[in-house]
């Protein structure tokens, strides 16, 4: 099943091919990072020059419109839209902290969480459903 990921601001597709592409900023470095569209897969491609350590906070932007993807609800998280078909869409909330494996797929019906660093309280918090999060 193909998932389409898109920017919540300009609705541009963020995974035109096999990876999700986001602009990343950390300290004085800026580049494109590639992520797996597969939930729970944290393999990512980080541009040369980025010196990321555990707990480094990365700022993500849409590569198309340049808008900041930081979640307004939780500044340590970023969010983008996803859709797996008509009527099945929601938001993906993921940690901005390098090495922190926590991702939530949130739709009106359910929250699915991935990664060993997920926070049960955050699941409840995000369990509002994306209609309420807006
Ligand atoms: Zn955008």
Coordinates of N, CA and C and ligand atoms in Angstrom, one line a residue:
X1 N 0.9 -1.2 0.0 CA 0.0 0.0 0.0 C 0.9 1.2 0.0
X2 N 0.7 2.1 -1.0 CA 1.5 3.3 -1.0 C 1.0 4.4 -0.1
X3 N 1.9 5.0 0.6 CA 1.5 6.1 1.4 C 2.0 7.4 0.7
X4 N 1.2 8.4 0.6 CA 1.6 9.6 0.1 C 1.8 10.6 1.2
X5 N 3.0 11.2 1.3 CA 3.2 12.2 2.3 C 3.2 13.6 1.7
X6 N 2.6 14.5 2.4 CA 2.6 15.9 1.8 C 2.8 17.0 2.9
X7 N 3.1 18.1 2.4 CA 3.3 19.3 3.3 C 2.0 19.8 3.7
X8 N 1.8 20.1 5.1 CA 0.6 20.6 5.6 C 0.3 22.0 5.1
X9 N 1.3 22.7 4.6 CA 1.1 24.1 4.2 C 0.8 24.2 2.7
X10 N 1.7 23.7 1.8 CA 1.5 23.8 0.4 C 0.9 22.6 -0.2
X11 N 0.8 21.5 0.5 CA 0.2 20.2 0.0 C 1.1 19.6 -1.0
X12 N 2.3 20.0 -1.2 CA 3.3 19.4 -2.1 C 3.6 18.0 -1.7
X13 N 3.8 17.1 -2.6 CA 4.2 15.7 -2.3 C 5.6 15.7 -1.8
X14 N 5.9 15.0 -0.7 CA 7.2 15.0 -0.1 C 7.9 13.7 -0.4
X15 N 7.2 12.7 -0.9 CA 7.8 11.4 -1.3 C 7.5 11.1 -2.8
X16 N 8.2 11.9 -3.7 CA 7.9 11.7 -5.1 C 8.4 10.3 -5.6
X17 N 9.4 9.8 -4.8 CA 9.9 8.5 -5.2 C 9.9 7.6 -4.0
X18 N 11.0 6.9 -3.7 CA 11.0 5.9 -2.6 C 11.3 6.5 -1.2
X19 N 11.7 7.8 -1.2 CA 12.0 8.4 0.1 C 11.2 9.6 0.3
X20 N 11.1 10.0 1.6 CA 10.5 11.3 2.0 C 11.7 12.3 2.0
X21 N 11.5 13.4 1.4 CA 12.5 14.4 1.3 C 12.1 15.6 2.2
X22 N 13.0 16.0 3.1 CA 12.7 17.2 4.0 C 14.0 18.0 4.0
X23 N 13.8 19.3 4.1 CA 14.9 20.2 4.3 C 15.2 20.2 5.8
X24 N 16.5 20.1 6.1 CA 16.9 20.0 7.5 C 17.9 21.1 7.8
X25 N 17.7 21.7 9.0 CA 18.7 22.7 9.5 C 19.2 22.3 10.8
X26 N 20.5 22.4 11.0 CA 21.1 22.1 12.3 C 22.3 22.9 12.4
X27 N 22.3 23.8 13.4 CA 23.4 24.7 13.6 C 23.6 25.5 12.3
X28 N 24.8 25.5 11.7 CA 25.0 26.3 10.5 C 24.8 25.4 9.3
X29 N 24.3 24.2 9.4 CA 24.2 23.3 8.3 C 22.8 23.3 7.8
X30 N 22.6 23.2 6.5 CA 21.3 23.0 5.8 C 21.5 22.0 4.7
X31 N 20.5 21.1 4.6 CA 20.6 20.1 3.6 C 19.3 19.4 3.4
X32 N 19.3 18.5 2.5 CA 18.1 17.6 2.3 C 18.3 16.3 3.0
X33 N 17.4 15.9 3.8 CA 17.4 14.5 4.4 C 16.4 13.7 3.8
X34 N 16.8 12.4 3.7 CA 15.8 11.4 3.1 C 15.4 10.4 4.1
X35 N 14.1 10.2 4.2 CA 13.6 9.2 5.2 C 12.8 8.1 4.5
X36 N 12.8 7.0 5.2 CA 12.0 5.9 4.7 C 10.5 6.2 4.9
X37 N 9.6 5.9 3.9 CA 8.2 6.1 4.1 C 7.6 5.0 4.9
X38 N 8.4 4.0 5.3 CA 7.9 2.8 6.0 C 7.9 3.1 7.5
X39 N 6.7 3.1 8.1 CA 6.6 3.4 9.6 C 7.6 2.5 10.4
X40 N 8.3 3.1 11.3 CA 9.2 2.3 12.1 C 10.6 2.1 11.6
X41 N 10.8 2.5 10.3 CA 12.1 2.3 9.7 C 12.8 3.7 9.9
X42 N 13.9 3.7 10.7 CA 14.6 5.0 11.0 C 15.9 5.1 10.2
X43 N 16.0 4.3 9.1 CA 17.2 4.5 8.3 C 17.0 5.9 7.6
X44 N 17.9 6.8 7.7 CA 17.8 8.0 7.0 C 19.1 8.4 6.4
X45 N 19.0 9.2 5.3 CA 20.3 9.7 4.7 C 20.5 11.1 5.1
X46 N 21.6 11.4 5.7 CA 22.0 12.7 6.2 C 23.1 13.3 5.4
X47 N 22.9 14.5 5.0 CA 24.0 15.1 4.2 C 25.3 15.2 4.9
X48 N 26.4 15.2 4.1 CA 27.7 15.4 4.7 C 27.8 16.7 5.4
X49 N 28.5 16.8 6.4 CA 28.7 18.1 7.1 C 27.8 18.2 8.3
X50 N 26.7 17.4 8.4 CA 25.9 17.5 9.6 C 26.6 16.7 10.7
X51 N 26.8 17.3 11.8 CA 27.4 16.7 12.9 C 26.3 16.4 14.0
X52 N 25.5 15.4 13.7 CA 24.4 15.1 14.6 C 24.9 14.2 15.7
X53 N 24.6 14.6 16.9 CA 24.8 13.7 18.1 C 23.5 13.3 18.7
X54 N 23.5 12.3 19.5 CA 22.2 12.0 20.2 C 21.7 13.3 20.9
X55 N 20.4 13.5 20.8 CA 19.7 14.6 21.4 C 19.9 15.9 20.6
X56 N 20.6 15.9 19.4 CA 20.6 17.1 18.6 C 19.2 17.3 18.1
X57 N 18.8 18.6 18.1 CA 17.5 19.0 17.6 C 17.6 19.5 16.2
X58 N 16.9 18.9 15.3 CA 16.9 19.3 13.9 C 15.6 20.0 13.6
X59 N 15.8 21.1 12.8 CA 14.6 21.9 12.4 C 14.2 21.4 11.0
X60 N 13.0 21.0 10.7 CA 12.6 20.5 9.4 C 11.7 21.5 8.7
X61 N 12.0 21.7 7.4 CA 11.2 22.5 6.6 C 10.7 21.8 5.4
X62 N 9.6 22.2 4.8 CA 9.2 21.7 3.5 C 10.2 22.1 2.4
X63 N 10.7 21.2 1.6 CA 11.6 21.5 0.6 C 11.0 22.4 -0.5
X64 N 9.7 22.4 -0.6 CA 9.0 23.1 -1.7 C 8.6 24.5 -1.3
X65 N 7.9 24.7 -0.2 CA 7.5 26.0 0.2 C 8.4 26.7 1.2
X66 N 9.2 25.8 1.9 CA 10.1 26.4 2.9 C 9.5 26.6 4.3
X67 N 8.3 26.2 4.5 CA 7.6 26.5 5.8 C 8.2 25.5 6.8
X68 N 8.2 26.0 8.0 CA 8.7 25.2 9.2 C 7.7 24.1 9.5
X69 N 8.1 22.9 9.7 CA 7.2 21.8 10.0 C 7.1 21.5 11.4
X70 N 7.7 22.3 12.3 CA 7.6 22.1 13.7 C 6.2 22.1 14.2
X71 N 5.8 21.1 15.0 CA 4.5 21.0 15.5 C 4.2 22.1 16.4
X72 N 3.0 22.7 16.3 CA 2.6 23.8 17.2 C 2.2 23.3 18.6
X73 N 1.9 22.0 18.6 CA 1.5 21.4 19.9 C 2.7 21.0 20.8
X74 N 3.8 20.6 20.1 CA 4.9 20.1 20.8 C 6.1 20.5 20.0
X75 N 6.9 21.4 20.5 CA 8.0 22.0 19.7 C 9.2 20.9 19.5
X76 N 9.1 19.8 20.2 CA 10.2 18.8 20.0 C 9.8 17.9 18.8
X77 N 8.6 18.1 18.3 CA 8.1 17.2 17.2 C 7.9 18.0 15.9
X78 N 7.8 17.3 14.8 CA 7.5 17.9 13.5 C 6.3 17.1 13.0
X79 N 5.6 17.7 12.1 CA 4.4 17.0 11.5 C 4.2 17.2 10.0
X80 N 3.8 16.2 9.3 CA 3.5 16.3 7.9 C 2.2 15.5 7.7
X81 N 1.6 15.6 6.6 CA 0.3 14.9 6.3 C 0.6 13.6 5.6
X82 N -0.3 12.6 5.7 CA -0.1 11.4 5.0 C -1.5 11.0 4.5
X83 N -1.5 10.2 3.4 CA -2.7 9.6 2.9 C -2.4 8.3 2.3
X84 N -3.3 7.3 2.5 CA -3.1 6.0 2.0 C -4.2 5.7 1.0
X85 N -5.1 6.6 0.8 CA -6.2 6.4 -0.2 C -7.3 7.4 0.1
X86 N -8.3 7.4 -0.7 CA -9.4 8.4 -0.5 C -10.0 8.1 0.9
X87 N -10.1 9.2 1.7 CA -10.8 9.1 3.0 C -9.9 8.6 4.1
X88 N -8.7 8.1 3.7 CA -7.8 7.6 4.8 C -6.5 8.5 4.8
X89 N -6.6 9.5 5.7 CA -5.5 10.4 5.7 C -5.4 10.9 7.2
X90 N -4.3 11.5 7.4 CA -4.1 12.0 8.8 C -2.7 12.7 8.8
X91 N -2.2 12.8 10.1 CA -0.9 13.5 10.2 C 0.1 12.5 10.8
X92 N 1.3 12.7 10.4 CA 2.4 11.9 11.0 C 3.2 12.9 11.9
X93 N 3.4 12.5 13.1 CA 4.1 13.4 14.1 C 5.4 12.6 14.4
X94 N 6.5 13.3 14.3 CA 7.8 12.5 14.5 C 8.7 13.4 15.3
X95 N 9.6 12.8 16.0 CA 10.5 13.5 16.9 C 11.5 14.3 16.1
X96 N 11.9 15.5 16.5 CA 12.9 16.3 15.8 C 14.3 16.0 16.4
X97 N 14.3 15.2 17.5 CA 15.5 14.9 18.2 C 16.2 13.7 17.5
X98 N 17.5 13.9 17.1 CA 18.2 12.9 16.5 C 18.4 11.7 17.5
X99 N 18.1 10.5 17.0 CA 18.3 9.3 17.8 C 17.0 9.0 18.6
X100 N 16.1 9.9 18.6 CA 14.8 9.6 19.3 C 13.8 9.0 18.3
X101 N 13.5 7.8 18.5 CA 12.7 7.0 17.6 C 11.2 7.0 18.1
X102 N 10.5 8.0 17.7 CA 9.1 8.1 18.1 C 8.3 8.7 16.9
X103 N 7.4 8.0 16.4 CA 6.6 8.5 15.3 C 5.1 8.1 15.6
X104 N 4.2 9.0 15.3 CA 2.8 8.7 15.5 C 2.0 9.0 14.2
X105 N 1.2 8.0 13.8 CA 0.3 8.2 12.6 C -1.1 8.4 13.2
X106 N -1.6 9.6 13.0 CA -2.9 10.0 13.6 C -3.9 10.2 12.6
X107 N -5.0 9.5 12.7 CA -6.2 9.8 11.9 C -7.4 10.1 12.8
X108 N -8.5 10.3 12.2 CA -9.7 10.5 13.1 C -10.1 9.3 13.9
X109 N -9.7 8.1 13.4 CA -10.1 6.9 14.1 C -9.1 6.4 15.1
X110 N -7.8 6.6 14.8 CA -6.8 5.9 15.6 C -5.5 6.6 15.6
X111 N -4.7 6.1 16.5 CA -3.3 6.5 16.6 C -2.4 5.3 16.5
X112 N -1.5 5.3 15.6 CA -0.5 4.2 15.5 C 0.8 4.7 15.9
X113 N 1.5 4.1 16.8 CA 2.8 4.6 17.2 C 3.9 3.7 16.8
X114 N 5.1 4.2 16.5 CA 6.2 3.4 16.1 C 7.5 3.9 16.8
X115 N 8.4 3.0 17.0 CA 9.7 3.4 17.6 C 9.8 3.1 19.1
X116 N 11.0 2.9 19.5 CA 11.2 2.5 20.9 C 11.1 3.6 21.9
X117 N 11.0 4.8 21.4 CA 11.0 6.0 22.4 C 9.6 6.6 22.5
X118 N 8.6 5.9 22.0 CA 7.3 6.5 22.1 C 6.8 6.7 23.5
X119 N 6.0 7.7 23.7 CA 5.6 8.1 25.0 C 4.1 7.8 25.1
X120 N 3.7 7.0 26.0 CA 2.3 6.6 26.1 C 1.4 7.9 26.4
X121 N 1.9 8.8 27.1 CA 1.1 10.0 27.4 C 1.0 10.8 26.1
X122 N 2.1 10.8 25.3 CA 2.0 11.6 24.0 C 0.9 10.9 23.1
X123 N 0.8 9.6 23.2 CA -0.2 8.9 22.4 C -1.6 9.4 22.8
X124 N -1.8 9.5 24.1 CA -3.1 10.0 24.6 C -3.3 11.4 24.1
X125 N -2.2 12.2 24.3 CA -2.3 13.6 23.9 C -2.7 13.8 22.4
X126 N -2.0 13.0 21.6 CA -2.2 13.1 20.2 C -3.5 12.3 19.7
X127 N -4.0 11.5 20.7 CA -5.2 10.7 20.4 C -6.4 11.5 20.2
X128 N -6.3 12.8 20.2 CA -7.4 13.7 19.9 C -7.9 13.5 18.5
X129 N -7.1 13.0 17.6 CA -7.5 13.0 16.2 C -7.1 14.2 15.5
X130 N -6.8 14.2 14.3 CA -6.2 15.4 13.6 C -7.3 16.5 13.4
X131 N -8.6 16.1 13.5 CA -9.6 17.2 13.4 C -9.5 18.2 14.6
X132 N -9.1 17.6 15.7 CA -9.0 18.5 16.9 C -7.7 19.2 17.0
X133 N -6.7 18.6 16.4 CA -5.3 19.2 16.5 C -5.2 20.4 15.7
X134 N -6.0 20.6 14.7 CA -5.9 21.8 13.8 C -6.1 23.1 14.6
Ligands
LIG1 ZN1 5.2 23.1 1.6

